Short mmCIF file of C-alpha atoms in Angstrom, two decimals:
data_model
loop_
_atom_site.label_atom_id
_atom_site.label_comp_id
_atom_site.label_asym_id
_atom_site.label_seq_id
_atom_site.Cartn_x
_atom_site.Cartn_y
_atom_site.Cartn_z
CA UNK A 249 144.66 56.66 93.56
CA UNK A 250 147.84 58.24 92.32
CA UNK A 251 151.13 57.40 93.99
CA UNK A 252 154.43 59.27 94.22
CA UNK A 253 157.22 59.40 96.81
CA UNK A 254 155.24 57.60 99.49
CA UNK A 255 152.19 59.83 99.07
CA UNK A 256 148.87 58.73 97.67
CA UNK A 257 146.16 61.01 96.32
CA UNK A 258 142.42 60.56 96.62
CA UNK A 259 140.24 63.00 94.68
CA UNK A 260 136.71 63.61 95.93
CA UNK A 261 133.86 65.99 95.07
CA UNK A 262 135.42 68.65 97.30
CA UNK A 263 139.01 67.81 97.80
CA UNK A 264 142.37 66.49 96.78
CA UNK A 265 143.43 64.42 99.78
CA UNK A 266 147.08 63.47 100.11
CA UNK A 267 148.06 60.84 102.65
CA UNK A 268 151.03 58.63 103.36
CA UNK A 269 150.96 55.06 102.18
CA UNK A 270 150.73 52.52 105.01
CA UNK A 271 149.54 55.22 107.47
CA UNK A 272 146.32 55.16 109.50
CA UNK A 273 144.77 57.41 106.83
CA UNK A 274 145.68 54.85 104.16
CA UNK A 275 143.74 52.21 106.08
CA UNK A 276 140.70 54.48 106.59
CA UNK A 277 140.74 56.48 103.35
CA UNK A 278 137.24 55.50 102.18
CA UNK A 279 135.68 56.71 105.45
CA UNK A 280 137.82 59.86 105.35
CA UNK A 281 136.69 60.62 101.78
CA UNK A 282 133.03 60.31 102.79
CA UNK A 283 133.59 62.52 105.86
CA UNK A 284 135.45 65.16 103.84
CA UNK A 285 132.61 65.41 101.33
CA UNK A 286 130.01 65.64 104.14
CA UNK A 287 131.93 68.35 105.98
CA UNK A 288 132.56 70.30 102.78
CA UNK A 289 128.84 70.32 101.98
CA UNK A 290 127.98 71.46 105.52
CA UNK A 291 130.66 74.19 105.40
CA UNK A 292 129.37 75.45 102.04
CA UNK A 293 125.83 75.72 103.42
CA UNK A 294 126.94 77.54 106.57
CA UNK A 295 129.32 79.96 104.85
CA UNK A 296 126.99 80.51 101.88
CA UNK A 297 130.09 80.25 99.65
CA UNK A 298 130.81 77.47 97.18
CA UNK A 299 134.16 75.94 96.26
CA UNK A 300 135.49 77.35 93.01
CA UNK A 301 138.37 74.89 93.10
CA UNK A 302 139.04 71.78 95.17
CA UNK A 303 140.54 72.03 98.64
CA UNK A 304 143.95 70.43 98.92
CA UNK A 305 144.61 68.64 102.17
CA UNK A 306 147.40 66.59 103.63
CA UNK A 307 146.60 63.98 106.26
CA UNK A 308 149.58 63.90 108.61
CA UNK A 309 150.49 60.84 110.69
CA UNK A 310 151.37 63.04 113.68
CA UNK A 311 149.76 65.79 115.73
CA UNK A 312 150.81 69.32 114.96
CA UNK A 313 149.20 72.15 116.85
CA UNK A 314 145.74 71.10 117.89
CA UNK A 315 145.07 68.63 115.10
CA UNK A 316 144.89 70.85 112.05
CA UNK A 317 145.61 74.15 110.41
CA UNK A 318 144.81 75.93 107.17
CA UNK A 319 146.95 78.13 104.98
CA UNK A 320 145.79 77.75 101.40
CA UNK A 321 145.83 74.00 102.01
CA UNK A 322 144.53 72.01 104.96
CA UNK A 323 146.88 70.03 107.17
CA UNK A 324 144.96 67.51 109.26
CA UNK A 325 146.46 65.18 111.86
CA UNK A 326 145.23 61.61 111.43
CA UNK A 327 146.69 58.90 113.64
CA UNK A 328 145.73 55.40 114.68
CA UNK A 329 145.71 56.62 118.30
CA UNK A 330 144.03 59.99 118.66
CA UNK A 331 145.66 61.36 121.78
CA UNK A 332 144.72 64.97 120.90
CA UNK A 333 141.09 64.18 121.76
CA UNK A 334 139.53 65.90 118.76
CA UNK A 335 137.36 64.29 116.10
CA UNK A 336 138.07 64.20 112.39
CA UNK A 337 134.61 65.65 111.80
CA UNK A 338 135.28 68.70 113.99
CA UNK A 339 138.78 69.40 112.73
CA UNK A 340 137.82 68.99 109.05
CA UNK A 341 134.82 71.26 109.45
CA UNK A 342 136.78 73.92 111.36
CA UNK A 343 139.61 74.00 108.81
CA UNK A 344 137.22 73.94 105.81
CA UNK A 345 135.46 76.98 107.27
CA UNK A 346 138.86 78.70 107.44
CA UNK A 347 139.54 77.90 103.79
CA UNK A 348 136.12 79.08 102.59
CA UNK A 349 136.53 82.19 104.74
CA UNK A 350 139.94 82.89 103.17
CA UNK A 351 138.52 82.43 99.68
CA UNK A 352 135.57 84.74 100.43
CA UNK A 353 138.10 87.49 101.08
CA UNK A 354 138.23 90.69 103.05
CA UNK A 355 140.94 93.29 103.33
CA UNK A 356 141.59 92.64 107.03
CA UNK A 357 140.07 89.76 108.96
CA UNK A 358 140.99 89.99 112.67
CA UNK A 359 142.23 86.70 114.12
CA UNK A 360 139.62 86.79 116.87
CA UNK A 361 136.82 86.85 114.29
CA UNK A 362 138.54 84.35 111.96
CA UNK A 363 138.78 81.76 114.75
CA UNK A 364 135.42 82.74 116.22
CA UNK A 365 133.72 82.19 112.86
CA UNK A 366 135.27 78.72 112.48
CA UNK A 367 134.24 77.64 115.99
CA UNK A 368 130.77 79.19 115.60
CA UNK A 369 130.14 77.36 112.32
CA UNK A 370 131.57 74.14 113.79
CA UNK A 371 129.22 74.32 116.77
CA UNK A 372 132.10 74.19 119.24
CA UNK A 373 135.82 73.70 119.56
CA UNK A 374 137.08 70.09 119.30
CA UNK A 375 133.51 68.90 119.86
CA UNK A 376 129.90 70.07 119.70
CA UNK A 377 129.17 72.25 122.71
CA UNK A 378 126.76 75.01 123.80
CA UNK A 379 128.85 78.10 123.09
CA UNK A 380 126.90 80.73 125.10
CA UNK A 381 126.61 78.75 128.36
CA UNK A 382 130.28 77.73 128.25
CA UNK A 383 131.37 81.31 127.54
CA UNK A 384 129.17 82.59 130.38
CA UNK A 385 130.79 80.07 132.73
CA UNK A 386 134.18 81.65 131.99
CA UNK A 387 133.02 84.87 133.59
CA UNK A 388 131.77 83.07 136.72
CA UNK A 389 135.03 81.13 136.98
CA UNK A 390 137.11 84.30 136.71
CA UNK A 391 138.68 83.10 133.45
CA UNK A 392 137.14 85.69 131.12
CA UNK A 393 139.73 87.50 128.99
CA UNK A 394 138.80 91.09 128.03
CA UNK A 395 138.04 91.43 124.32
CA UNK A 396 140.72 94.10 123.70
CA UNK A 397 143.30 91.66 125.09
CA UNK A 398 142.02 88.94 122.74
CA UNK A 399 142.00 91.32 119.78
CA UNK A 400 145.61 92.36 120.40
CA UNK A 401 147.14 88.97 121.20
CA UNK A 402 144.69 86.18 120.46
CA UNK A 403 147.21 83.35 120.16
CA UNK A 404 149.11 84.40 123.29
CA UNK A 405 146.16 83.68 125.60
CA UNK A 406 144.82 80.35 126.87
CA UNK A 407 143.74 78.37 123.80
CA UNK A 408 140.35 76.94 124.76
CA UNK A 409 139.20 80.19 126.38
CA UNK A 410 140.12 82.36 123.40
CA UNK A 411 138.37 80.15 120.87
CA UNK A 412 135.25 79.87 123.01
CA UNK A 413 135.02 83.61 123.67
CA UNK A 414 135.60 84.42 120.00
CA UNK A 415 132.84 82.01 118.96
CA UNK A 416 130.45 83.54 121.51
CA UNK A 417 131.18 87.01 120.11
CA UNK A 418 130.49 85.85 116.54
CA UNK A 419 127.32 84.04 117.65
CA UNK A 420 126.12 87.21 119.40
CA UNK A 421 126.75 89.38 116.32
CA UNK A 422 125.03 86.90 114.00
CA UNK A 423 121.99 86.63 116.28
CA UNK A 424 121.80 90.40 116.69
CA UNK A 425 122.37 91.48 113.06
CA UNK A 426 121.74 88.36 110.98
CA UNK A 427 124.37 86.42 109.10
CA UNK A 428 124.41 88.57 105.96
CA UNK A 429 124.96 91.79 107.93
CA UNK A 430 127.65 90.16 110.04
CA UNK A 431 129.41 88.86 106.92
CA UNK A 432 129.24 92.28 105.24
CA UNK A 433 130.74 93.92 108.35
CA UNK A 434 133.42 91.25 108.69
CA UNK A 435 134.53 91.45 105.07
CA UNK A 436 134.62 95.28 105.16
CA UNK A 437 137.02 95.69 108.11
CA UNK A 438 140.10 97.68 107.13
CA UNK A 439 143.59 97.26 108.59
CA UNK A 440 144.47 99.44 111.58
CA UNK A 441 146.46 102.56 110.72
CA UNK A 442 149.80 103.02 112.52
CA UNK A 443 149.11 100.14 114.90
CA UNK A 444 145.90 101.67 116.28
#
């Protein structure tokens, strides 16, 4: 472990994990290291992309957003009391998929498909769940959001619904075309011209 300004660093097969000394992550770092390596291996297999460089992550002693986000690095909430209700396994996997997806590239990756891919490969949002049956229930409950609405303003709609519908769409495309064809389509999308 390397220490500087209250941060410690643990280097694993997949990752450089920064965490605050005396935080919950500091107490559980060995288990977190093992989980990070497991989730990285699972993400690599699902995305069919390997890490060319380690993933940098910061374990935060507070909840931001819904427990994690990715933007070149991973920011993962890790507290002694998990009031967000998510699991480290799910959040790590979801955010690692985002990072591998970003590294795999593509000129324009629509948010709906970016989030849908992460939930699809994670087997659910916040927890393992049957994506198709839950998405179908949205229609019966009157909670379905039309796909054009999701495509235009994904983050402005109800969080759990958008992620579930996006994952169902990705699952449908993968089952219909196969993963390689879906990935080729996804990576070949070009930006809209003049907002269309």
